[in-house]
PDB file of C-alpha atoms in Angstrom:
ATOM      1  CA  UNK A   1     178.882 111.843 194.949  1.00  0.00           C
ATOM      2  CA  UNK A   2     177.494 108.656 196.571  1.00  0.00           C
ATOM      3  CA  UNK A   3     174.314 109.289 195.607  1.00  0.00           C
ATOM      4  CA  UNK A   4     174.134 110.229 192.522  1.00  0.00           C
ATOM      5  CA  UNK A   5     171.575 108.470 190.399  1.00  0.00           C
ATOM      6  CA  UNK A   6     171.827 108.373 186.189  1.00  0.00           C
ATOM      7  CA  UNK A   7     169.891 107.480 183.335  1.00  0.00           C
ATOM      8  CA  UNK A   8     170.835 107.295 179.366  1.00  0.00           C
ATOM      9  CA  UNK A   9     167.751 107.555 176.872  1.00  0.00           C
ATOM     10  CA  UNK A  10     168.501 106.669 173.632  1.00  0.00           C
ATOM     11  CA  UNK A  11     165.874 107.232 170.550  1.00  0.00           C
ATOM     12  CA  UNK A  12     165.007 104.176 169.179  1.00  0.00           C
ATOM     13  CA  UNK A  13     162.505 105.603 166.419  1.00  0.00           C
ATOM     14  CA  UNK A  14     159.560 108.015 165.583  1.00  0.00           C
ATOM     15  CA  UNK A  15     159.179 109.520 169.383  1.00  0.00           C
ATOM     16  CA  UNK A  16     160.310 105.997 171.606  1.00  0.00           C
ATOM     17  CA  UNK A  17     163.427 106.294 173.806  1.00  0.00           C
ATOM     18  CA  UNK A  18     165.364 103.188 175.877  1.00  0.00           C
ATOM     19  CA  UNK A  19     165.386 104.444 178.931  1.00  0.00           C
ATOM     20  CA  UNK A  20     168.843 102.429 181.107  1.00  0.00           C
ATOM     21  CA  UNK A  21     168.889 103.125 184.620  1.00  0.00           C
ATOM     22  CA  UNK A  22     172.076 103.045 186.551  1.00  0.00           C
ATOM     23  CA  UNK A  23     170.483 100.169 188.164  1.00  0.00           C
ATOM     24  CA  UNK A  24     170.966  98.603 184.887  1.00  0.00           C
ATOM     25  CA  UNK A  25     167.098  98.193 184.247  1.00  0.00           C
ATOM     26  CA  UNK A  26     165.903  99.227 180.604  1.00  0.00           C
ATOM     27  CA  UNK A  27     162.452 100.733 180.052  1.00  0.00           C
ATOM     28  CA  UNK A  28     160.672 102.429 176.729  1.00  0.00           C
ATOM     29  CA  UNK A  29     158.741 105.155 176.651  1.00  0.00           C
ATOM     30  CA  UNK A  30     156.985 106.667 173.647  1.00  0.00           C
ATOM     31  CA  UNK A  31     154.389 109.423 172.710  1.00  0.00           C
ATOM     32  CA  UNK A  32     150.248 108.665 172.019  1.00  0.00           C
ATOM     33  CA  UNK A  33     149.497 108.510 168.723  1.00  0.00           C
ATOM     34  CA  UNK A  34     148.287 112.049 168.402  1.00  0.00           C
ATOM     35  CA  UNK A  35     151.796 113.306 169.925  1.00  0.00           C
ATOM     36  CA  UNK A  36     153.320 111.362 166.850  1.00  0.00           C
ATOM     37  CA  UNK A  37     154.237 108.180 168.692  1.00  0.00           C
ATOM     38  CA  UNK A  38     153.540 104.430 168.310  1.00  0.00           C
ATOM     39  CA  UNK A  39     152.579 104.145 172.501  1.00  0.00           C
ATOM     40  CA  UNK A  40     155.653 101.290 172.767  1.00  0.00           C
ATOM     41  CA  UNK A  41     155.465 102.266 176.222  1.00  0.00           C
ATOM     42  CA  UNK A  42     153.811 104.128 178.788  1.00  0.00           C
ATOM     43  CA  UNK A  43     154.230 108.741 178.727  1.00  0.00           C
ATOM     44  CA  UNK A  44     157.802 110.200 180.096  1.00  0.00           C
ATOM     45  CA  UNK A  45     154.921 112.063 182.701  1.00  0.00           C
ATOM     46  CA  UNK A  46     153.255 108.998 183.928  1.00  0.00           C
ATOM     47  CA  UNK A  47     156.916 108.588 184.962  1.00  0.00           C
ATOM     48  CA  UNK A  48     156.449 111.192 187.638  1.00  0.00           C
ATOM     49  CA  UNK A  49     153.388 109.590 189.072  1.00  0.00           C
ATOM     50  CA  UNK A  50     155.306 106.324 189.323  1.00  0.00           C
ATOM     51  CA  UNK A  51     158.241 107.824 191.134  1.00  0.00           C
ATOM     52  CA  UNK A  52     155.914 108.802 193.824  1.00  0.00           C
ATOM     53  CA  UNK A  53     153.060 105.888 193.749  1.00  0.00           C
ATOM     54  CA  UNK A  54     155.834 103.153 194.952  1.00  0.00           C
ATOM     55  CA  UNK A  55     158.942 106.110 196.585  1.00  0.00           C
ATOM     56  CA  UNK A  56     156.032 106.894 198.691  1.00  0.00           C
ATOM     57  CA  UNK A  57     154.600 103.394 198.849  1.00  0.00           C
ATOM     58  CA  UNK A  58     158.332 101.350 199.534  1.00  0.00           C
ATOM     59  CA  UNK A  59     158.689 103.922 202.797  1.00  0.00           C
ATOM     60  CA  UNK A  60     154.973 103.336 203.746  1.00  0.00           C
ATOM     61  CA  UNK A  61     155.479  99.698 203.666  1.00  0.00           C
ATOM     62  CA  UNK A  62     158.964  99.547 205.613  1.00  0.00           C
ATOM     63  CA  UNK A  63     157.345 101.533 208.632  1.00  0.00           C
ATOM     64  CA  UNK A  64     154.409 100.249 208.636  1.00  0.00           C
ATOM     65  CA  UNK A  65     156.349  96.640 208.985  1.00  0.00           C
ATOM     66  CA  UNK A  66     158.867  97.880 211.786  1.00  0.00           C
ATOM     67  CA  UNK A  67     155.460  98.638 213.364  1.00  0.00           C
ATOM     68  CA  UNK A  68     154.617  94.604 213.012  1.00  0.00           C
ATOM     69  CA  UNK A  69     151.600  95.623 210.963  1.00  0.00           C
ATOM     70  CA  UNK A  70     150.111  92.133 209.121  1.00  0.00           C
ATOM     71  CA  UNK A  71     149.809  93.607 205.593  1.00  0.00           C
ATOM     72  CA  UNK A  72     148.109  91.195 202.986  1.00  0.00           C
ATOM     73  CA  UNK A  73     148.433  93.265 200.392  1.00  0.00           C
ATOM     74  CA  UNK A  74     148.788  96.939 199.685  1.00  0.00           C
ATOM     75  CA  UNK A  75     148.268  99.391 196.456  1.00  0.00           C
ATOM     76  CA  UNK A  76     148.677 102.618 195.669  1.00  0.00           C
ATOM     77  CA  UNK A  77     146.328 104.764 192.745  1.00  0.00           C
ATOM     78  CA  UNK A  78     148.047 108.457 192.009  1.00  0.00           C
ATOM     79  CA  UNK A  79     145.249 110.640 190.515  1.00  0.00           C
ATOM     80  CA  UNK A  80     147.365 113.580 188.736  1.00  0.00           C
ATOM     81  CA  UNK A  81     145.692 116.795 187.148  1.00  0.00           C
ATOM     82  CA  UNK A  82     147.666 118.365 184.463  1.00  0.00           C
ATOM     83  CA  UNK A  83     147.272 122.411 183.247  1.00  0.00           C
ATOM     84  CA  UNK A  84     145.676 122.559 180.021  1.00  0.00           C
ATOM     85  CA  UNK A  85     147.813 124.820 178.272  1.00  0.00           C
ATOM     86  CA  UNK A  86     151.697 123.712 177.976  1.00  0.00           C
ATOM     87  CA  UNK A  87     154.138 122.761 180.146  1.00  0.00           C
ATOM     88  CA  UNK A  88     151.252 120.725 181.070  1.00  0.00           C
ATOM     89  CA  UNK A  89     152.252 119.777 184.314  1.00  0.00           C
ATOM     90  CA  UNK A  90     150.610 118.579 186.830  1.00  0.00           C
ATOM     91  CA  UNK A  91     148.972 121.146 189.474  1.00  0.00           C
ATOM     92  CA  UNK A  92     146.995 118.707 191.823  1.00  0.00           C
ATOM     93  CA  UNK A  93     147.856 114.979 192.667  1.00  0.00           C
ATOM     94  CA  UNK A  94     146.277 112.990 195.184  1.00  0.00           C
ATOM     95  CA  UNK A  95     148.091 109.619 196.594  1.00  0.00           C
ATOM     96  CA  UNK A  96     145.286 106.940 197.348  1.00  0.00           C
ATOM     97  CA  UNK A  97     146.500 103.940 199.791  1.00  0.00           C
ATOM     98  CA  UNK A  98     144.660 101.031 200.221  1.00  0.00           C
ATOM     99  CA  UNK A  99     146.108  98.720 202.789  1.00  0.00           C
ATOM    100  CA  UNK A 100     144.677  95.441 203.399  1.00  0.00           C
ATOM    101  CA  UNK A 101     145.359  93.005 206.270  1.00  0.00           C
ATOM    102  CA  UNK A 102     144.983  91.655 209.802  1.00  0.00           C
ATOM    103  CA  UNK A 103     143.846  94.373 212.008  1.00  0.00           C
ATOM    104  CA  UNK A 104     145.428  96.751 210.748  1.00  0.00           C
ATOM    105  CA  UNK A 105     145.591 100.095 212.712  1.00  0.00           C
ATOM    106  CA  UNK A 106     144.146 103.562 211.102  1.00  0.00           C
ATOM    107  CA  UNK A 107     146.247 105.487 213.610  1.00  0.00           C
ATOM    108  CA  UNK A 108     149.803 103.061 211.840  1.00  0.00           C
ATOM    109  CA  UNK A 109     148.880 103.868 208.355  1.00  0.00           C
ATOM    110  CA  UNK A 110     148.062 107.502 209.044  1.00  0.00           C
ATOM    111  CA  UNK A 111     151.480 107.993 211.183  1.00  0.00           C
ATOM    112  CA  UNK A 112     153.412 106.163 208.284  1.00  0.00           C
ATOM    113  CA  UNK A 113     151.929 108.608 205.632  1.00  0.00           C
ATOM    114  CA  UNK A 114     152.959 111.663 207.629  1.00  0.00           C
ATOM    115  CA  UNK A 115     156.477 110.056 208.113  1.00  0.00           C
ATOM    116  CA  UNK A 116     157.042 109.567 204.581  1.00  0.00           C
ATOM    117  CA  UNK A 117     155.510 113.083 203.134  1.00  0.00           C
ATOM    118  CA  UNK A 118     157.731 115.147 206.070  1.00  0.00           C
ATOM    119  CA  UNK A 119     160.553 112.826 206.360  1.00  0.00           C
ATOM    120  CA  UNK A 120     161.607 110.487 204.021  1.00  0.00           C
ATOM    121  CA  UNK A 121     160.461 110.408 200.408  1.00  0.00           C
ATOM    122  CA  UNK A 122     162.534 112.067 198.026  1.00  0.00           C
ATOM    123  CA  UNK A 123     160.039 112.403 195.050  1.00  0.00           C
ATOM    124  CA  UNK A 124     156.931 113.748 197.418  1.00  0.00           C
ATOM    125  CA  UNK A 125     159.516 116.181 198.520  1.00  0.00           C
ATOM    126  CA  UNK A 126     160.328 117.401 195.205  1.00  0.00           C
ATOM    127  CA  UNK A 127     156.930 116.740 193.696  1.00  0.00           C
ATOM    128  CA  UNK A 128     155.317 118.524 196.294  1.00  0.00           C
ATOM    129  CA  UNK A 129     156.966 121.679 195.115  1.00  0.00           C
ATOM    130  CA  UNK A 130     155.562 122.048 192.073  1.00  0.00           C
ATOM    131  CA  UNK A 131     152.253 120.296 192.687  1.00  0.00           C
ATOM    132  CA  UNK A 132     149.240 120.171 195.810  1.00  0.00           C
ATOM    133  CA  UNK A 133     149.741 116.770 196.796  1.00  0.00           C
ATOM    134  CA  UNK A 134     147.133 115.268 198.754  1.00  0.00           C
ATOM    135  CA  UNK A 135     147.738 111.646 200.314  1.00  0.00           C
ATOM    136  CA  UNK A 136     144.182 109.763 201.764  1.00  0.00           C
ATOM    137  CA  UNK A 137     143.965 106.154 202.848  1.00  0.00           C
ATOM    138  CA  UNK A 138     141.538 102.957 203.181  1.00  0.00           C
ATOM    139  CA  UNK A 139     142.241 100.228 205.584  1.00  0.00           C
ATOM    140  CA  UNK A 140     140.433  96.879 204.523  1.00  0.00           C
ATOM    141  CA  UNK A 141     140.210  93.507 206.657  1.00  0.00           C
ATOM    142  CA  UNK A 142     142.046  90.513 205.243  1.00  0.00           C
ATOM    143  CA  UNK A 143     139.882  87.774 204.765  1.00  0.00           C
ATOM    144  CA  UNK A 144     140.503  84.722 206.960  1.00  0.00           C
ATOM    145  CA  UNK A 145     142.188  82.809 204.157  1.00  0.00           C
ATOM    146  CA  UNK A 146     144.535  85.468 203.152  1.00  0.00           C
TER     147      UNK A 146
ATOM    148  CA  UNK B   1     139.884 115.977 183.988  1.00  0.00           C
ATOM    149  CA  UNK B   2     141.281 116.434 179.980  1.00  0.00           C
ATOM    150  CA  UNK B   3     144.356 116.315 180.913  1.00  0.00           C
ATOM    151  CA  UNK B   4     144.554 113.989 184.123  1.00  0.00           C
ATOM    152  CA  UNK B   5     146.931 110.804 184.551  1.00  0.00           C
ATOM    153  CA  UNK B   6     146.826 108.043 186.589  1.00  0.00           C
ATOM    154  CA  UNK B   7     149.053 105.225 188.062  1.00  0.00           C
ATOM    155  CA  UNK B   8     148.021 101.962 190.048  1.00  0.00           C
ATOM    156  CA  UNK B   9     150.877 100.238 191.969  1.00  0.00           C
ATOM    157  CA  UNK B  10     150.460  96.994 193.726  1.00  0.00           C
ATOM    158  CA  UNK B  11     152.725  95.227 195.829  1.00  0.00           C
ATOM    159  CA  UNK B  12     153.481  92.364 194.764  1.00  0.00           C
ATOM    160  CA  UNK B  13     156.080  90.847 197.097  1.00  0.00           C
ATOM    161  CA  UNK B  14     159.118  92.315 199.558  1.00  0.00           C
ATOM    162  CA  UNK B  15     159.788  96.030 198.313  1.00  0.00           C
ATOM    163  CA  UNK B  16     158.881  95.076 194.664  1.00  0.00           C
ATOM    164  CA  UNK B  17     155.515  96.943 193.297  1.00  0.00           C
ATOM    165  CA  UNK B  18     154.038  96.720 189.572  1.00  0.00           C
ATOM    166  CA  UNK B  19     153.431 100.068 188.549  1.00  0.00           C
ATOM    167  CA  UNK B  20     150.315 100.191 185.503  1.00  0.00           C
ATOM    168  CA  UNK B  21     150.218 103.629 184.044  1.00  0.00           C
ATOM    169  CA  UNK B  22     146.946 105.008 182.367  1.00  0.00           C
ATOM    170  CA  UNK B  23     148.029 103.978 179.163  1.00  0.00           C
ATOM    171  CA  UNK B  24     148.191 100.507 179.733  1.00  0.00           C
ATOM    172  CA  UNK B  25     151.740  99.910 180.641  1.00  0.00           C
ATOM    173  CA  UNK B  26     153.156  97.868 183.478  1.00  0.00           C
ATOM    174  CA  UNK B  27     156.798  98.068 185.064  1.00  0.00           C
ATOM    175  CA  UNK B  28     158.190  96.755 188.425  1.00  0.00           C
ATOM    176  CA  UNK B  29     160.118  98.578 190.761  1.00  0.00           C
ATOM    177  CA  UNK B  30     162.113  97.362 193.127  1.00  0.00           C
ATOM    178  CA  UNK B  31     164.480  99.005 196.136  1.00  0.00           C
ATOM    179  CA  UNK B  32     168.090  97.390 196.013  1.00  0.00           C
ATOM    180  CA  UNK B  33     169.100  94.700 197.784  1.00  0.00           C
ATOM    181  CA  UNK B  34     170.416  97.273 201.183  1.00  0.00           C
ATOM    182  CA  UNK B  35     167.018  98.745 200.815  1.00  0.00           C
ATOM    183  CA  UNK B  36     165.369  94.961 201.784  1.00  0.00           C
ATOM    184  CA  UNK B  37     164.707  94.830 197.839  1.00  0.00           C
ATOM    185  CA  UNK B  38     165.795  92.023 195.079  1.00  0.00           C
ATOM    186  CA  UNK B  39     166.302  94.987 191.979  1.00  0.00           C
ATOM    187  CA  UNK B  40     163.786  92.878 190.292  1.00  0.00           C
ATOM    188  CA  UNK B  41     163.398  96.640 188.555  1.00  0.00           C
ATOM    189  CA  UNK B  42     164.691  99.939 188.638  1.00  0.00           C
ATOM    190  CA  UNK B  43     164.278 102.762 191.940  1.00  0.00           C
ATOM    191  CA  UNK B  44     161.536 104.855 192.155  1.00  0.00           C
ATOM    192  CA  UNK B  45     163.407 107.854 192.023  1.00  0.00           C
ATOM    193  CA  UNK B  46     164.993 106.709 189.178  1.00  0.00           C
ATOM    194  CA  UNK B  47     161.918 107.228 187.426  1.00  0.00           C
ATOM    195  CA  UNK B  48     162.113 111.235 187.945  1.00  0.00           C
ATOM    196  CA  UNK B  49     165.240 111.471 185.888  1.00  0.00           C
ATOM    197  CA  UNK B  50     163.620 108.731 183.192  1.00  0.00           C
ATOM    198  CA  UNK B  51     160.819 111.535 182.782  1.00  0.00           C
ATOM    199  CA  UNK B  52     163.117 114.209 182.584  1.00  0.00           C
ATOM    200  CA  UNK B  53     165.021 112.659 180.123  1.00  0.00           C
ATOM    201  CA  UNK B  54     162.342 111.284 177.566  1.00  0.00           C
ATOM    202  CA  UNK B  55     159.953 114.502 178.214  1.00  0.00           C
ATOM    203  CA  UNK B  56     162.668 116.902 177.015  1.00  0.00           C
ATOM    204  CA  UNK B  57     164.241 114.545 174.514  1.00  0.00           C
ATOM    205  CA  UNK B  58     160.667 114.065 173.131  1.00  0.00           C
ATOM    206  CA  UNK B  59     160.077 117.768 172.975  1.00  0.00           C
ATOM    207  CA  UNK B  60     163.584 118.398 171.687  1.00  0.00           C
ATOM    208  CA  UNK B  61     163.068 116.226 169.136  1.00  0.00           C
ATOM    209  CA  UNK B  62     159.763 117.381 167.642  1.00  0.00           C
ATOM    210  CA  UNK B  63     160.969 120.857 167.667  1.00  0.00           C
ATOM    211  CA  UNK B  64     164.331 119.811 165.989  1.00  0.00           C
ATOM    212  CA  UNK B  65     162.487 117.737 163.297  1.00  0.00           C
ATOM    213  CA  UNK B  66     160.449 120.830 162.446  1.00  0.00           C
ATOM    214  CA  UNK B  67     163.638 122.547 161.684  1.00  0.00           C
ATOM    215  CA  UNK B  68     164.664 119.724 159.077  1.00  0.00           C
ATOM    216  CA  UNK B  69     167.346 119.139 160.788  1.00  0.00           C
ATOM    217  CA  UNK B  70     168.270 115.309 159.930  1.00  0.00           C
ATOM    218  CA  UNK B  71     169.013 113.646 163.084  1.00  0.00           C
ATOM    219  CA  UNK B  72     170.644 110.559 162.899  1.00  0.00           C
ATOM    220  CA  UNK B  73     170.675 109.244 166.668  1.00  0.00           C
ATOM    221  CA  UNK B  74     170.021 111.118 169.949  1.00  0.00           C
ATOM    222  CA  UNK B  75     171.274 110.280 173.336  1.00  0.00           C
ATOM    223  CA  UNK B  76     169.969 112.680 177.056  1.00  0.00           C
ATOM    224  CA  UNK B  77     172.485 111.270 179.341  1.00  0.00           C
ATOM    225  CA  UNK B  78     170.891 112.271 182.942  1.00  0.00           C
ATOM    226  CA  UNK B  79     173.358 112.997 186.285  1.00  0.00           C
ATOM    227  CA  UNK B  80     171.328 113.578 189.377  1.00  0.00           C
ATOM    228  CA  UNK B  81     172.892 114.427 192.628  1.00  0.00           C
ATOM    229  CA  UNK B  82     170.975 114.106 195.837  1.00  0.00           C
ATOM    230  CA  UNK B  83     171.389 114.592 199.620  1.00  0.00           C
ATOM    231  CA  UNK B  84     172.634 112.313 201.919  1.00  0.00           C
ATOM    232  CA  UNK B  85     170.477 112.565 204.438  1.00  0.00           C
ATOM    233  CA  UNK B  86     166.684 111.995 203.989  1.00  0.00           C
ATOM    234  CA  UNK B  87     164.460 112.858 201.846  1.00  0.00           C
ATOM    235  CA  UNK B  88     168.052 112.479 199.591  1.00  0.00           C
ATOM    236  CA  UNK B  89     166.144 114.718 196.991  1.00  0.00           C
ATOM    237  CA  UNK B  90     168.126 115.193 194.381  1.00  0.00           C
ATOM    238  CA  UNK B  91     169.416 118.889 194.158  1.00  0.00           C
ATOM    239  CA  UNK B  92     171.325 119.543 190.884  1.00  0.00           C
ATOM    240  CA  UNK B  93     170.260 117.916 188.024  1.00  0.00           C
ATOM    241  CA  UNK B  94     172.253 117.712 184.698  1.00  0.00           C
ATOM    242  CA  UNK B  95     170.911 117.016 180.899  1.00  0.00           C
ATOM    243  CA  UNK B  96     173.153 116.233 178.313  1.00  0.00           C
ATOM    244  CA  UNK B  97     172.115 115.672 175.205  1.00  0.00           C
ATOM    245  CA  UNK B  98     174.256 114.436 172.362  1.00  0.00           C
ATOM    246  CA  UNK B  99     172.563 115.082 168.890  1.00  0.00           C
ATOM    247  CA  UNK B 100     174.248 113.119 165.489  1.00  0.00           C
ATOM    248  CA  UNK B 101     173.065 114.066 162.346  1.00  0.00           C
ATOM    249  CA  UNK B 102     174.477 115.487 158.879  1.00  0.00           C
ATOM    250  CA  UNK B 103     174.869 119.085 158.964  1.00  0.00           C
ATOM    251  CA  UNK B 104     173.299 119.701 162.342  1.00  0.00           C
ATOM    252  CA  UNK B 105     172.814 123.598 163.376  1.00  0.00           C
ATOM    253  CA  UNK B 106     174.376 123.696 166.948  1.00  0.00           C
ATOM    254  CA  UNK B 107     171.940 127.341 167.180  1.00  0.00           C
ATOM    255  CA  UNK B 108     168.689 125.061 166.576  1.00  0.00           C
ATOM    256  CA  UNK B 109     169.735 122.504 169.328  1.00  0.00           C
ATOM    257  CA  UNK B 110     170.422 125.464 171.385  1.00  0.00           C
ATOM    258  CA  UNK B 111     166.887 126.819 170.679  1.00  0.00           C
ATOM    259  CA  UNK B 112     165.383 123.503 171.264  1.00  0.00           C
ATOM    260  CA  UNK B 113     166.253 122.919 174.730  1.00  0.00           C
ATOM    261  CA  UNK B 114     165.619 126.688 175.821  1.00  0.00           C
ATOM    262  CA  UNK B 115     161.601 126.358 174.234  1.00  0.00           C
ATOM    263  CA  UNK B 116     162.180 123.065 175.619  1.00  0.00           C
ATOM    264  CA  UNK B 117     162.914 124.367 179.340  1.00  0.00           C
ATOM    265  CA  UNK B 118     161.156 127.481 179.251  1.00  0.00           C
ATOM    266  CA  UNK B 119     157.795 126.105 177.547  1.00  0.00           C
ATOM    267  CA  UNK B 120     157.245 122.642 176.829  1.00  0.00           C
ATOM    268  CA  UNK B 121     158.255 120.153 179.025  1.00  0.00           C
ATOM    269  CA  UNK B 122     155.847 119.652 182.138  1.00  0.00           C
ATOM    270  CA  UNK B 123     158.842 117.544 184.086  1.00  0.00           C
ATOM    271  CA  UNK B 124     161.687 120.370 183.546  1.00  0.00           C
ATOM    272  CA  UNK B 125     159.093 122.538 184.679  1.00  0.00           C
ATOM    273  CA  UNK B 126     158.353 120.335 187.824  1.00  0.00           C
ATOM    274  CA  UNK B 127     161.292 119.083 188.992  1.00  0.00           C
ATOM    275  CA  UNK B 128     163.095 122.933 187.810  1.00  0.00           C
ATOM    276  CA  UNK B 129     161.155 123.924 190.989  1.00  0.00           C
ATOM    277  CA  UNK B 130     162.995 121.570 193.622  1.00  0.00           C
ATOM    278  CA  UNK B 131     166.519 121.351 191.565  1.00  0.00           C
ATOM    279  CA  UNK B 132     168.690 123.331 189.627  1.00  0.00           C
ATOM    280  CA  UNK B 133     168.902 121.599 186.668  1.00  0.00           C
ATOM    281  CA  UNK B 134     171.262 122.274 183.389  1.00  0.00           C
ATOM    282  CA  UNK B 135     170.889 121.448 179.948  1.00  0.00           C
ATOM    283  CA  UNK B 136     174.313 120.731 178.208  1.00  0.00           C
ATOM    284  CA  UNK B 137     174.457 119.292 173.845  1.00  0.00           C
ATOM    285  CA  UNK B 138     176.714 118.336 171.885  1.00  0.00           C
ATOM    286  CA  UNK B 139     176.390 118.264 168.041  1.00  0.00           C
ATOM    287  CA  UNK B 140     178.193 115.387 166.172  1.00  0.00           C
ATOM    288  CA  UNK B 141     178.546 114.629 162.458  1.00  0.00           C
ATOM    289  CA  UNK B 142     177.150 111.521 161.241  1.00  0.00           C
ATOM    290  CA  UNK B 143     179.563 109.054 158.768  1.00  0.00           C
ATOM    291  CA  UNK B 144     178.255 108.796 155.646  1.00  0.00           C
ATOM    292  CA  UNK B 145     176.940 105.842 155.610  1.00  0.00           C
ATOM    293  CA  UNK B 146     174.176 106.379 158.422  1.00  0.00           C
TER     294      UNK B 146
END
């Protein structure tokens, strides 16, 4: 299929995996301390939040560039609540977006963000399943120099 | 929140973004090059079958060492399929996890990855609710020396 994606983990030791995209990218991951890991590298569930802070943020940032908005720079905090009792996953995420640049338009940002939830980002649309997902915004001016 | 996680991701230049996790961790992520990306790091969505992988191979794992059972090395080979057309969510999801070890009970790995599925793991349980995902093993016998 032409878009299949894949991934091999492979335990390194104690609770840390190499992680090897198809991409050909490697990444560890490994438990807290109190789950029995050494924290090598960041929680297989912060994983989750990633997938959406930059799926959602990539697709933000090509429309909001077809739209000839002057970004100066752009980031994205993910907030993620988790159940207490196990599978621990996460019931409530909200998707900040703080864009910063020359006059940038509210009404531009606000479009792109309904684009991308509705339309085009895979992991909101499978995240959003499973979880409330709430996406809000900030629009900051550049300073001159930037 | 107890149990809340969080993710920052700035842009840094093009389509890349570095992700920093709560924990402390950064990563970039990049689109490919026909996505107006330089693969400086892996795809977002990537990072939905990197959870998957290391969330249930971490859970396996700890369940599996309670049984004793002496696990030598421990691959989750991931296989996502997704749709064509936008959001190109991925749809069917498969886990395979290939467990060496000396005398491995193929019933135990079995056991693992149900409790795993069923009770555990907060990213089977998340993306289980916008995929169908399987989870295949395979037991092999470790030489002698390992």
């Amino acid at each position: 299929m032409a878009n299949a994606m894949t991934v091999k983990a492979t335990l390194q030791d104690g609770m840390c995996f190499d992680a090897e995209t198809g991409s050909g990218h490697h990444l560890l991951l490994d438990a807290a301390a109190h789950n029995g890991g050494e924290d090598k590298g960041p929680r297989p569930m912060e994983m989750l939040l990633v997938a959406l802070a930059t799926c959602a943020g990539m697709d933000i940032l090509s429309i909001l560039r077809k739209k000839r908005q002057r970004i100066t720079s752009y980031e994205v905090h993910v907030h993620g609540e988790r159940t207490e009792e196990h599978p621990k996953a996460f019931v409530d995420i909200t998707v900040e977006h703080i864009v910063t640049g020359h006059a940038i338009q509210p009404q531009a940002v606000e479009r792109a963000i309904e684009l991308t939830e509705e339309r085009y980002c895979g992991a909101s649309a499978m995240l959003g399943k499973a979880a409330k997902l709430t996406h809000i915004f900030r629009v900051l001016e550049a300073h001159k120099s930037q």
